[in-house]
mmCIF file of C-alpha atoms and ligand atoms in Angstrom:
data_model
loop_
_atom_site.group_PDB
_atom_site.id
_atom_site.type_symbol
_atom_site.label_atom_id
_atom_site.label_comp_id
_atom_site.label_asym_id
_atom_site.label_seq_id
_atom_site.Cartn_x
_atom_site.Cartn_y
_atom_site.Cartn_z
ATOM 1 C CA UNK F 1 0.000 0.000 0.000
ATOM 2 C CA UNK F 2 1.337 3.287 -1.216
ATOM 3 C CA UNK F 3 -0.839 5.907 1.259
ATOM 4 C CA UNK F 4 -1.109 10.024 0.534
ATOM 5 C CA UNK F 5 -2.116 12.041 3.276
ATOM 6 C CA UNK F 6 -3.750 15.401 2.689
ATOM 7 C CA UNK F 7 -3.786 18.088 5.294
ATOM 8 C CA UNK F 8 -0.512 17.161 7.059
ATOM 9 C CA UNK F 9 -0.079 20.725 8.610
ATOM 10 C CA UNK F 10 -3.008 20.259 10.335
ATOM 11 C CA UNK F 11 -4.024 18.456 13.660
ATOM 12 C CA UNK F 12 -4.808 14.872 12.224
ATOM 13 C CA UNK F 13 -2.630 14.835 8.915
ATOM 14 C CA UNK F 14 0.290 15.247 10.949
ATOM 15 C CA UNK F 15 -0.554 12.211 13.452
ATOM 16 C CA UNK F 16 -1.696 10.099 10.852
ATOM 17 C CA UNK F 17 1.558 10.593 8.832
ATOM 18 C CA UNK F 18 3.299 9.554 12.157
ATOM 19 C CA UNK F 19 1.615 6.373 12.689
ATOM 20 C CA UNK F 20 2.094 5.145 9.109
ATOM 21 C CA UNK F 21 5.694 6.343 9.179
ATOM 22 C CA UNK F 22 5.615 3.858 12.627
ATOM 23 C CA UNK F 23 4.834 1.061 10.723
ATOM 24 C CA UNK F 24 6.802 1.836 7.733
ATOM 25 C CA UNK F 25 3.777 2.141 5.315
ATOM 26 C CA UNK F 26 5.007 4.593 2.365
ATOM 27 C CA UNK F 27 3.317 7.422 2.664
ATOM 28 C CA UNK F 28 3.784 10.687 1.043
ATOM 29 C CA UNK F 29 1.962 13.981 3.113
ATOM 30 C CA UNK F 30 0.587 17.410 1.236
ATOM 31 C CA UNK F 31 -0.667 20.829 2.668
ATOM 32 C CA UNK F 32 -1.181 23.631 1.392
ATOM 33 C CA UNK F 33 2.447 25.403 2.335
ATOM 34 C CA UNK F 34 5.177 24.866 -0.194
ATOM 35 C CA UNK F 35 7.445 22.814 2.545
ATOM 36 C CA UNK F 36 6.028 21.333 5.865
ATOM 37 C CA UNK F 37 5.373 23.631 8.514
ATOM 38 C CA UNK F 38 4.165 21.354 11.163
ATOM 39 C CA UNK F 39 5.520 21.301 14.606
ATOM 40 C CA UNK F 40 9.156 19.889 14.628
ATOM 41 C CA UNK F 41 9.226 17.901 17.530
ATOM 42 C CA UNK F 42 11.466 15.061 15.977
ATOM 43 C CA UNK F 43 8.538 13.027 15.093
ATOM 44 C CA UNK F 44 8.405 10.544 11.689
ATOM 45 C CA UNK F 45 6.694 13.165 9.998
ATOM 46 C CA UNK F 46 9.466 15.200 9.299
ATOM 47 C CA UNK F 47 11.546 12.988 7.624
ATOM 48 C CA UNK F 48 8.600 11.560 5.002
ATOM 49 C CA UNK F 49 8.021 12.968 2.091
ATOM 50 C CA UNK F 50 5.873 16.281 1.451
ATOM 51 C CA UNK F 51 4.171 18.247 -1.526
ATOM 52 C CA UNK F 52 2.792 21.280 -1.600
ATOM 53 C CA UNK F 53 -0.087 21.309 -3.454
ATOM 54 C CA UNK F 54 -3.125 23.443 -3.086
ATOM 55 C CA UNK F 55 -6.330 20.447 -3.555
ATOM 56 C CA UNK F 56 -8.733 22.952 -5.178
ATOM 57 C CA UNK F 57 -6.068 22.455 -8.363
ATOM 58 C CA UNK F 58 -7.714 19.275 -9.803
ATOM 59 C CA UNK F 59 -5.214 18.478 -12.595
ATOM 60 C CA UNK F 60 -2.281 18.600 -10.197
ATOM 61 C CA UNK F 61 -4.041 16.452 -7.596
ATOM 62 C CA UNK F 62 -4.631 13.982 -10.414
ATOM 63 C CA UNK F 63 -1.142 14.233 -11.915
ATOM 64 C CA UNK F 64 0.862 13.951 -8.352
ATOM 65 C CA UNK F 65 -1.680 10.857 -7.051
ATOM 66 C CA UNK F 66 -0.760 9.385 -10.550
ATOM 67 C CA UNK F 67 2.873 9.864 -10.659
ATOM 68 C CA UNK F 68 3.097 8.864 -7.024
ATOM 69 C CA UNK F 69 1.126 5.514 -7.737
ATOM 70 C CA UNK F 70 -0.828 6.233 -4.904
ATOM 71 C CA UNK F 71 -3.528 3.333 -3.834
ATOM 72 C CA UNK F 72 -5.025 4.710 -0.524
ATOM 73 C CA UNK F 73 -5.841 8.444 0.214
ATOM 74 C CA UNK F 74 -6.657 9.848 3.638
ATOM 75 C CA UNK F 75 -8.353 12.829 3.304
ATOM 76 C CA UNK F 76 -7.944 15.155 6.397
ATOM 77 C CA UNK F 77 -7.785 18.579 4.800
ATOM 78 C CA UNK F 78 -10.719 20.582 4.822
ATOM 79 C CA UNK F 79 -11.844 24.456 5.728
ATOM 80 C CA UNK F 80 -11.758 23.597 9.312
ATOM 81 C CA UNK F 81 -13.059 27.270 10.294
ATOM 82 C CA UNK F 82 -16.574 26.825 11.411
ATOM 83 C CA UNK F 83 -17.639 30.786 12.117
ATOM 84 C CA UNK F 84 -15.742 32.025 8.994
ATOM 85 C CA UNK F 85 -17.625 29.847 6.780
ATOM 86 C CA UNK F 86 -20.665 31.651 7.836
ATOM 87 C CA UNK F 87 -19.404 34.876 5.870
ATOM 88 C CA UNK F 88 -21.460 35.027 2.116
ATOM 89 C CA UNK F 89 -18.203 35.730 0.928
ATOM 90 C CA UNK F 90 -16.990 32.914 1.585
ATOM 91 C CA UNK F 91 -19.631 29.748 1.092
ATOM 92 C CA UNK F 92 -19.101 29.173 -2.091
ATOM 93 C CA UNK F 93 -15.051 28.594 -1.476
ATOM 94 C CA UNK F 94 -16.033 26.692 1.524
ATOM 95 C CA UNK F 95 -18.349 24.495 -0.366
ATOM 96 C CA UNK F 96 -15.597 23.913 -3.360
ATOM 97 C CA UNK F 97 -12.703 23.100 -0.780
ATOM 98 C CA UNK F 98 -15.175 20.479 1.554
ATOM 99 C CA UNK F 99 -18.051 19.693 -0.842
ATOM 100 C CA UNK F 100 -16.780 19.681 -4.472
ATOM 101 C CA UNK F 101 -12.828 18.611 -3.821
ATOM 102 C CA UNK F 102 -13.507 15.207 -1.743
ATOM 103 C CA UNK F 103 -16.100 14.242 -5.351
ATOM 104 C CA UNK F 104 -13.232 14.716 -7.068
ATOM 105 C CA UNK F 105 -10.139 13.322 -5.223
ATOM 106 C CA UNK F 106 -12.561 9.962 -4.773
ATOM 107 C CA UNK F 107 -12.852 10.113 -8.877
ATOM 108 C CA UNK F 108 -9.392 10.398 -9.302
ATOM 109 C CA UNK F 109 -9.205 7.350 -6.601
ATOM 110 C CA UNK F 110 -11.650 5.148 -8.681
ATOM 111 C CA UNK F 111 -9.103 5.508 -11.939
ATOM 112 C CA UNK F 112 -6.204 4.236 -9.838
ATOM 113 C CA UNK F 113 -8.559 1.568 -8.808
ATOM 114 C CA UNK F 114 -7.738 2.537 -5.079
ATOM 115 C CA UNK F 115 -9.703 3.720 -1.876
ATOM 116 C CA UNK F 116 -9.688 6.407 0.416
ATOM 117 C CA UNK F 117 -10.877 7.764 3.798
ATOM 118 C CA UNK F 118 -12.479 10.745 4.314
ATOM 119 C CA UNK F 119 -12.988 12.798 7.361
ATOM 120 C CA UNK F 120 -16.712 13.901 7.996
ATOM 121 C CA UNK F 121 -18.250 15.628 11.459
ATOM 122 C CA UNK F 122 -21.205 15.521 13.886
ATOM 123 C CA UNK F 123 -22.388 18.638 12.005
ATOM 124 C CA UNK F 124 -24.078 17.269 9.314
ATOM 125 C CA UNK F 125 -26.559 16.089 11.862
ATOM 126 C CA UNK F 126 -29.113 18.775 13.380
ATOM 127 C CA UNK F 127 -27.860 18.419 17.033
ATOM 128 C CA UNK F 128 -31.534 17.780 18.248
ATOM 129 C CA UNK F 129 -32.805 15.599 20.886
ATOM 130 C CA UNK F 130 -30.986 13.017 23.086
ATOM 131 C CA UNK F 131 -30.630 10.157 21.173
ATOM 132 C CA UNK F 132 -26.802 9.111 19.434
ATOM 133 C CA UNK F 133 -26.580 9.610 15.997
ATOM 134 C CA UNK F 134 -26.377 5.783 14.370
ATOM 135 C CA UNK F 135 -23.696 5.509 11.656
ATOM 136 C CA UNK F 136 -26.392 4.735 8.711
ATOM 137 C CA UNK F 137 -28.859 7.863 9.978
ATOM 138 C CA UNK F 138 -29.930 9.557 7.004
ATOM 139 C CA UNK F 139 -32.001 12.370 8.348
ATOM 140 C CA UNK F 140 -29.239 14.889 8.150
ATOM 141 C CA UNK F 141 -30.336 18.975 8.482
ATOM 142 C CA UNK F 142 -27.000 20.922 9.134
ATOM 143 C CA UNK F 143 -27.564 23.802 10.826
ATOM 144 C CA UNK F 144 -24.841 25.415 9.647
ATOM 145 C CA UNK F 145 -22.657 26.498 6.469
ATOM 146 C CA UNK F 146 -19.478 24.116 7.556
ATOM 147 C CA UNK F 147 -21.639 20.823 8.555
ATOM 148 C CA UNK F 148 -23.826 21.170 5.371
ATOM 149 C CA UNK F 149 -20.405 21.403 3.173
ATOM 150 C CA UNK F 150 -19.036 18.713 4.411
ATOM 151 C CA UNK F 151 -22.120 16.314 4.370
ATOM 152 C CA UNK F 152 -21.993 17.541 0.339
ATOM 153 C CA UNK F 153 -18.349 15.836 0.162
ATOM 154 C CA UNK F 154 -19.980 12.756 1.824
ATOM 155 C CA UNK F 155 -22.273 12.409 -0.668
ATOM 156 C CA UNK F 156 -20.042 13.069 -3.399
ATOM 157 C CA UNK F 157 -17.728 10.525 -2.305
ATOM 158 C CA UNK F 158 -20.512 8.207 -2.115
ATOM 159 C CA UNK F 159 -21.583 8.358 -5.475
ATOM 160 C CA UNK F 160 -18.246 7.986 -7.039
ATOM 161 C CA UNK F 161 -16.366 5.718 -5.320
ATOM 162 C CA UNK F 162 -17.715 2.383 -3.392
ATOM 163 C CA UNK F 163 -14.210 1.872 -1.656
ATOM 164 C CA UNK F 164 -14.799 4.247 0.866
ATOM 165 C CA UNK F 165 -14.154 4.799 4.341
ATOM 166 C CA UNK F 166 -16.519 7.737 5.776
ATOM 167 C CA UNK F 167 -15.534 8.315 9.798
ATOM 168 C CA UNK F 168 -17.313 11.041 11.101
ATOM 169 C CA UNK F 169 -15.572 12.833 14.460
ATOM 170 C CA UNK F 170 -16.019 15.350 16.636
ATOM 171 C CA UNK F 171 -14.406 17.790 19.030
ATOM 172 C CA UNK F 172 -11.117 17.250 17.698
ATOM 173 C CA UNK F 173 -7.431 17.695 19.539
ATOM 174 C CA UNK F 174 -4.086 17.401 18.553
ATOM 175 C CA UNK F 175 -0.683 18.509 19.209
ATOM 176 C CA UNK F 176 -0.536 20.418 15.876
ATOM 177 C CA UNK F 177 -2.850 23.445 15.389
ATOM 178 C CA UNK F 178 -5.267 24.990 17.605
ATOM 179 C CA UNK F 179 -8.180 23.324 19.519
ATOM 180 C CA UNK F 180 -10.630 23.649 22.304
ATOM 181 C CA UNK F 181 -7.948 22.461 24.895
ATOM 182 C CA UNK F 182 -5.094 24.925 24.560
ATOM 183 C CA UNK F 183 -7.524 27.967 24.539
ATOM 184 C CA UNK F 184 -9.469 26.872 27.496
ATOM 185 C CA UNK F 185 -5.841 26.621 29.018
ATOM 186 C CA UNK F 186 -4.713 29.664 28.017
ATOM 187 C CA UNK F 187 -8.014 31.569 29.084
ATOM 188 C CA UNK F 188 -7.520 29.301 32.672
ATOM 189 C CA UNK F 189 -4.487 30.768 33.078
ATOM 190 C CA UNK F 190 -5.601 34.251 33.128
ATOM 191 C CA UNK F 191 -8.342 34.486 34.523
ATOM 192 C CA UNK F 192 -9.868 33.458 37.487
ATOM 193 C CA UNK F 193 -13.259 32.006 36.064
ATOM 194 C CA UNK F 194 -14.552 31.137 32.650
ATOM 195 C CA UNK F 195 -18.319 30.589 31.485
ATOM 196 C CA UNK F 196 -18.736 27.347 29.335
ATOM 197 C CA UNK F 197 -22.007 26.175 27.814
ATOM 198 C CA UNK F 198 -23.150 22.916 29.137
ATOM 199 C CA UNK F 199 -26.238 22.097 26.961
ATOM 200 C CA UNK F 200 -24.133 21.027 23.837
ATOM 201 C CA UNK F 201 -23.335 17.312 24.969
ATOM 202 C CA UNK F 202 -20.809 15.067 22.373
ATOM 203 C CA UNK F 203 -17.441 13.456 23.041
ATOM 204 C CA UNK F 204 -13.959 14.744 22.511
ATOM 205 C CA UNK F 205 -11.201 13.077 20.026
ATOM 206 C CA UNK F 206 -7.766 12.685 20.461
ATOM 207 C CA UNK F 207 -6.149 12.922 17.056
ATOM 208 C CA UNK F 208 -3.102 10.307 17.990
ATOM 209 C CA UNK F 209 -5.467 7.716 18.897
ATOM 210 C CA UNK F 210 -7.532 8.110 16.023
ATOM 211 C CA UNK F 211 -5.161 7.798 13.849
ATOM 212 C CA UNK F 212 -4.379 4.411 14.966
ATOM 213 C CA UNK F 213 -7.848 3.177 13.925
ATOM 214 C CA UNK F 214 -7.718 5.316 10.526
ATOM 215 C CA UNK F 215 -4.664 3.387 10.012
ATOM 216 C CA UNK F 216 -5.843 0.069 10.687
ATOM 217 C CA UNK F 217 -8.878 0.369 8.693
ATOM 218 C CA UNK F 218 -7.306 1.533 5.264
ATOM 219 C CA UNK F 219 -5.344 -1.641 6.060
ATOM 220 C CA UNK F 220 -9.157 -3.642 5.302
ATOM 221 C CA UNK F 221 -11.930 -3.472 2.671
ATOM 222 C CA UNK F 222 -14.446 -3.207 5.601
ATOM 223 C CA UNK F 223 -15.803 0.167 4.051
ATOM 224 C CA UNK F 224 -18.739 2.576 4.607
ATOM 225 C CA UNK F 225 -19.742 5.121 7.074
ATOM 226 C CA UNK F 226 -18.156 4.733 10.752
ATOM 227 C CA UNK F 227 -18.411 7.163 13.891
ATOM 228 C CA UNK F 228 -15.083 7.686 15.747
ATOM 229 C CA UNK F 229 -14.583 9.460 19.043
ATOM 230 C CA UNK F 230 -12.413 8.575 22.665
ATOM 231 C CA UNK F 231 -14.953 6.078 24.452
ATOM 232 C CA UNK F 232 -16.638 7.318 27.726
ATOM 233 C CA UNK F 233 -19.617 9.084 28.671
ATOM 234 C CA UNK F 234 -21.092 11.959 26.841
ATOM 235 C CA UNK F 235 -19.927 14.735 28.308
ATOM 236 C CA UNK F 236 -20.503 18.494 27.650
ATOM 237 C CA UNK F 237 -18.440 21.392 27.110
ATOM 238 C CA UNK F 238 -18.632 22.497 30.524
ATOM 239 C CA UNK F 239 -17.828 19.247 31.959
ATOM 240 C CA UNK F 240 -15.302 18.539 29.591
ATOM 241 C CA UNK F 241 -13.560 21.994 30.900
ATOM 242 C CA UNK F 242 -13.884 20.876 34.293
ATOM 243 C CA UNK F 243 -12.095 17.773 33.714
ATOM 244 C CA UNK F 244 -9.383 20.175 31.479
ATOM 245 C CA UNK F 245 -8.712 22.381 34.646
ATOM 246 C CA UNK F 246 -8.817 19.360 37.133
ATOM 247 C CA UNK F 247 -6.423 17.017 35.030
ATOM 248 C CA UNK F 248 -4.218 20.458 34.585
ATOM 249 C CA UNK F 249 -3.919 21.917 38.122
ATOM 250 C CA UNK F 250 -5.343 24.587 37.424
ATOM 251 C CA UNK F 251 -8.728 26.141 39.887
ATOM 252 C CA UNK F 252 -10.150 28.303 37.831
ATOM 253 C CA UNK F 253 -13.791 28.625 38.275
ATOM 254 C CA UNK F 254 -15.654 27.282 35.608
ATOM 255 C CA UNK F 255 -19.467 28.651 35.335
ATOM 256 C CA UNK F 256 -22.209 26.810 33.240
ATOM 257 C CA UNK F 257 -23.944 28.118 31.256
ATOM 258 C CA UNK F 258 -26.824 27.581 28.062
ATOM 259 C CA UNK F 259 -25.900 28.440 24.825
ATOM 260 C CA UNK F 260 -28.912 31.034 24.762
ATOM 261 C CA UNK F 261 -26.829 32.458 27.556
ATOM 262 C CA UNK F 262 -23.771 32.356 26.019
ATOM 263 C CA UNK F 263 -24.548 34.750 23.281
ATOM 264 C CA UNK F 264 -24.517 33.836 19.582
ATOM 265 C CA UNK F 265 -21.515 32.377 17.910
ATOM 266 C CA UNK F 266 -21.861 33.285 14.001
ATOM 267 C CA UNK F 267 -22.480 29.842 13.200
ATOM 268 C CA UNK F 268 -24.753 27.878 15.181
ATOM 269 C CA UNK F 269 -23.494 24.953 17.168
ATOM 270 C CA UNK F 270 -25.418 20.943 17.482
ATOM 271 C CA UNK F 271 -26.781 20.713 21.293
ATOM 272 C CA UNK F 272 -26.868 16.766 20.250
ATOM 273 C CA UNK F 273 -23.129 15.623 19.416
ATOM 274 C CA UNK F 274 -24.048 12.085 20.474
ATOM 275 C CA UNK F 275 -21.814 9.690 18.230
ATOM 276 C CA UNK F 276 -22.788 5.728 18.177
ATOM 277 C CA UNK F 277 -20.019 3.991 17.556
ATOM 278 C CA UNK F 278 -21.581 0.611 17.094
ATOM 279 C CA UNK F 279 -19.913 -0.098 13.724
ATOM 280 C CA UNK F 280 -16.485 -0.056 14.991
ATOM 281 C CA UNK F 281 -16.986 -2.477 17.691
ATOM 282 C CA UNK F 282 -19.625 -4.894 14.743
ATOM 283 C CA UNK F 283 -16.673 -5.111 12.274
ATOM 284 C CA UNK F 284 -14.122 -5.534 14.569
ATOM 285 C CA UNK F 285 -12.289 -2.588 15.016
ATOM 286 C CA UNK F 286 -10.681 -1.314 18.047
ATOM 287 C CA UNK F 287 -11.945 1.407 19.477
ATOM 288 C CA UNK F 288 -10.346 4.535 21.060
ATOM 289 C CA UNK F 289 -9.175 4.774 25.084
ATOM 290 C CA UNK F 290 -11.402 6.745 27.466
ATOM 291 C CA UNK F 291 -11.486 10.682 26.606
ATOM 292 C CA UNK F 292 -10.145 10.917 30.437
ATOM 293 C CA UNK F 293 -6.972 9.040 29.515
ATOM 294 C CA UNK F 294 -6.613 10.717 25.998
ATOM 295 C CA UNK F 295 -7.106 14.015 27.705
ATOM 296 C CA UNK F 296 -4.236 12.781 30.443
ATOM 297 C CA UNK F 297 -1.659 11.936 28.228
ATOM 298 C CA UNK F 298 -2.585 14.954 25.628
ATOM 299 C CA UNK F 299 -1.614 16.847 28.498
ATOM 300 C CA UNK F 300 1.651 15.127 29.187
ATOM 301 C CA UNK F 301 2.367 15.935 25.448
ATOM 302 C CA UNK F 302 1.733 19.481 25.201
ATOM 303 C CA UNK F 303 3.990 19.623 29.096
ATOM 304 C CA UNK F 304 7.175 17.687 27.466
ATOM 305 C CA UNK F 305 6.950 20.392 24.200
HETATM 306 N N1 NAP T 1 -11.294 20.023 14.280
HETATM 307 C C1 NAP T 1 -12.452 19.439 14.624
HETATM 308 O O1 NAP T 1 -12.972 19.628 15.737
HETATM 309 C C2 NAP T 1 -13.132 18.507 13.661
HETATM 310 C C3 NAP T 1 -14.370 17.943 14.022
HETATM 311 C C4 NAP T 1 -14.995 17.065 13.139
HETATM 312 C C5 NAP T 1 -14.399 16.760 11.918
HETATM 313 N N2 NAP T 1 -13.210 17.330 11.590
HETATM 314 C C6 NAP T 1 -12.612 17.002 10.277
HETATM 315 O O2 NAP T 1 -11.397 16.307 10.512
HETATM 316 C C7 NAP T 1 -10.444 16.615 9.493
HETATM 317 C C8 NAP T 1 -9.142 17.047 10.142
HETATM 318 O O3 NAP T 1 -9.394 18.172 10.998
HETATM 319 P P1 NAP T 1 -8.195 18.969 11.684
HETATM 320 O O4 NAP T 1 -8.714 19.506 12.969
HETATM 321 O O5 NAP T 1 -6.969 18.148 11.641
HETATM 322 O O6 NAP T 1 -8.065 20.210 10.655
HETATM 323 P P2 NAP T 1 -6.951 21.346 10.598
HETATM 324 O O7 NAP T 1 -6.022 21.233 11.743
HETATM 325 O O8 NAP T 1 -7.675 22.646 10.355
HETATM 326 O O9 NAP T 1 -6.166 20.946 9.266
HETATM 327 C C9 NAP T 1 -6.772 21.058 7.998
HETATM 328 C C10 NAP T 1 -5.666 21.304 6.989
HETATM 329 O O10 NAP T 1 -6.250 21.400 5.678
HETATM 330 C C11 NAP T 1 -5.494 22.332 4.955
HETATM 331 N N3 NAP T 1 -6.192 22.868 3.798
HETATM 332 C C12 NAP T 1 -7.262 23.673 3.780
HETATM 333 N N4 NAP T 1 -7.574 23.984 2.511
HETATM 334 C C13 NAP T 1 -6.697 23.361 1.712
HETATM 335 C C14 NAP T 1 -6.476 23.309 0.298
HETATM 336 N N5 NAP T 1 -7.248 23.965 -0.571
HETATM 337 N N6 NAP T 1 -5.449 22.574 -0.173
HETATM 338 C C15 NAP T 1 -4.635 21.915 0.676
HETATM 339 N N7 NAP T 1 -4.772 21.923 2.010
HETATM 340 C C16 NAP T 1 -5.788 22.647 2.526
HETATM 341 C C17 NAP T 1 -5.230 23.425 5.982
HETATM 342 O O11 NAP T 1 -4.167 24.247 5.578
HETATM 343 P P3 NAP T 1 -4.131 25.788 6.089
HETATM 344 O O12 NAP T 1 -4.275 25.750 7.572
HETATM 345 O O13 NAP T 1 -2.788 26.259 5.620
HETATM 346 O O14 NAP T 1 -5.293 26.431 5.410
HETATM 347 C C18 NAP T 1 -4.906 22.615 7.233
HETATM 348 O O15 NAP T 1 -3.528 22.342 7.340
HETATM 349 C C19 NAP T 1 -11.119 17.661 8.602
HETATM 350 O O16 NAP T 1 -11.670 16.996 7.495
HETATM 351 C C20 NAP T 1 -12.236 18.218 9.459
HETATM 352 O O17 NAP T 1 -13.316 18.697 8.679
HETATM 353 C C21 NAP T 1 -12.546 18.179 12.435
#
C-alpha cells in the first residue's frame, strides 16, 4: 500500500503521517504550504516525504496521485473554520474546498482503482434531541454552512467511489494546530473564572489515537460510514472543561452556562453531538481509550513540548 495524506499541517494529517511512518507504510503527506510547517518535535513526519499542493487544483491532484502511484488516500484537509464559513463571501469557497474537492479526489481514486478515507463531522446532523446519531442515519439537516459542506463531500464521495471509508468525528485535539484544549488553558491561566455552555453534549477526540484506527482500517476493505470518538460518557463542554482544569492543576472557576446564555456564535453549534459507535466495535475494530486518559496523556504531550 502506497498511502497520501492530505492536510498534514493540520491536527490529524500530521498524526496520521506519524503512525504510518511507525509502521513503515510509504506514505507521502501534502498541505497547502510549499514545505512542511508542522511542529518539529522530531517526530516521523518530518523525515517523510511532502508536496505542496493546493487540492482545489484538480489536474495537479490527479497528476501527483498518478505519478506517485498512490492506492489509498486519507483525506484530512478541509476548511476547518466553522464561524468564517458563515461569511457570504466565503460559502461558495467553503463548499468547493469540503463539498466539491472530496467528489473529485474519490474520482481520481476510482481511476487508480484505489480507496480512500475521508474525514466527515457531527455537524451534518441537526444536534436535536438526546438520542446518538447511528452511523447509517440519514435524516441529516445541518444547521450550519461548515456541517452542510461537508455532508456535500460525503455524498459526493458516495456516489463515485464504493471503496470508501466515511468516519465522522467530533471535538477534535491534537498537538498540531489549535483546539478547544489549549484555549481553554490559556483563558484558565488568566483568569480566574470562565463561562462554558453545558447544553451542547458530544465526546472529545484525540487525534493520535484516532489515527491508529484510521490506520488500521485503510489496512481492510471493511468500508462505509463509521463514527469515531475517545470512548466514555457523553460529556458536555462544561464538563469537559472541568475535567481540562482538574487534570491540569489549574482552579479556575468554571461557570455553566446555556448556549442562549452564552450569546450567539456566528455559526450555530449541534446541542446533540451524540456519536454511536456501534460499527467499529460490529466489524471488529478497536476502538479509542477513554477521553479521560486521551485528555491525560494529551496533556503530558503538550507539558514535554
Ligand atoms: N477540528 C475538529 O474539531 C473537527 C471535528 C470534526 C471533523 N473534523 C474534520 O477532521 C479533518 C481534520 O481536521 P483537523 O482539525 O486536523 O483540521 P486542521 O487542523 O484545520 O487541518 C486542515 C488542513 O487542511 C489544509 N487545507 C485547507 N484547505 C486546503 C487546500 N485547498 N489545499 C490543501 N490543504 C488545505 C489546511 O491548511 P491551512 O491551515 O494552511 O489552510 C490545514 O492544514 C477535517 O476533514 C475536518 O473537517 C474536524
Amino acid at each position: 500500500m502506497r498511502v497520501f495524506v492530505t492536510g498534514v499541517n493540520g491536527q490529524l494529517g500530521h498524526d496520521v503521517m506519524n503512525e504510518l511512518a511507525r509502521r513503515g507504510i510509504e506514505a507521502v503527506g501534502s498541505g497547502i504550504e510549499p514545505e512542511y510547517v508542522g511542529i518539529m518535535d522530531g517526530s516521523p513526519v518530518c523525515t517523510m516525504p511532502y508536496v505542496g499542493l493546493d487540492l482545489t487544483n484538480e489536474e495537479e491532484a490527479r497528476r501527483i496521485l498518478t505519478e506517485e502511484k498512490i492506492d489509498c488516500l486519507i483525506h484530512c484537509a478541509a476548511w476547518t473554520a466553522v464561524d468564517d464559513a458563515e461569511d457570504p463571501e466565503k460559502r461558495d469557497f467553503v463548499f468547493r474546498i469540503n463539498g466539491e474537492v472530496p467528489g473529485s479526489l474519490a474520482k481520481v481514486m476510482k481511476d487508480l482503482k484505489g480507496k480512500m478515507l475521508y474525514l466527515s463531522t457531527d455537524y451534518v446532523f441537526s444536534g436535536e434531541g438526546t438520542k446518538p446519531w447511528e452511523e447509517e442515519e440519514r435524516d441529516f439537516h445541518p444547521i450550519n454552512v461548515y456541517g452542510a459542506s461537508k455532508l456535500a463531500g460525503e455524498e459526493a464521495i458516495r456516489k463515485v467511489l464504493p471503496e470508501h471509508f466515511i468516519v465522522r468525528i467530533a471535538w477534535v485535539f491534537g498537538l498540531n494546530g489549535k483546539n478547544f484544549i489549549k484555549t481553554m488553558l490559556q483563558v484558565g491561566k488568566k483568569h480566574p473564572s470562565v463561562r462554558v455552555v453545558s447544553d451542547q453534549v458530544g465526546s472529545p477526540t484525540y487525534t493520535l489515537d484516532l489515527a491508529r484506527l484510521l490506520v488500521d482500517m485503510v489496512e481492510t476493505e471493511k468500508y462505509g460510514t463509521y463514527h469515531a470518538t475517545n470512548e466514555g460518557e457523553y460529556i458536555s463542554w462544561y464538563d469537559f472543561t472541568k475535567a481540562i482544569y482538574e487534570e491540569a492543576g489549574l482552579s479556575t472557576e468554571v461557570i455553566p452556562v446555556t448556549t442562549e446564555e452564552y450569546g450567539l456564535s456566528r455559526a450555530r453549534r449541534p446541542f446533540n453531538s451524540r456519536l454511536s459507535k456501534e460499527k467499529l466495535k460490529r466489524e471488529g475494530f478497536q476502538g479509542l481509550p477513554h477521553w479521560k486518559d486521551a485528555l491525560k496523556r494529551y496533556l503530558q504531550a503538550l507539558e514535554a513540548e
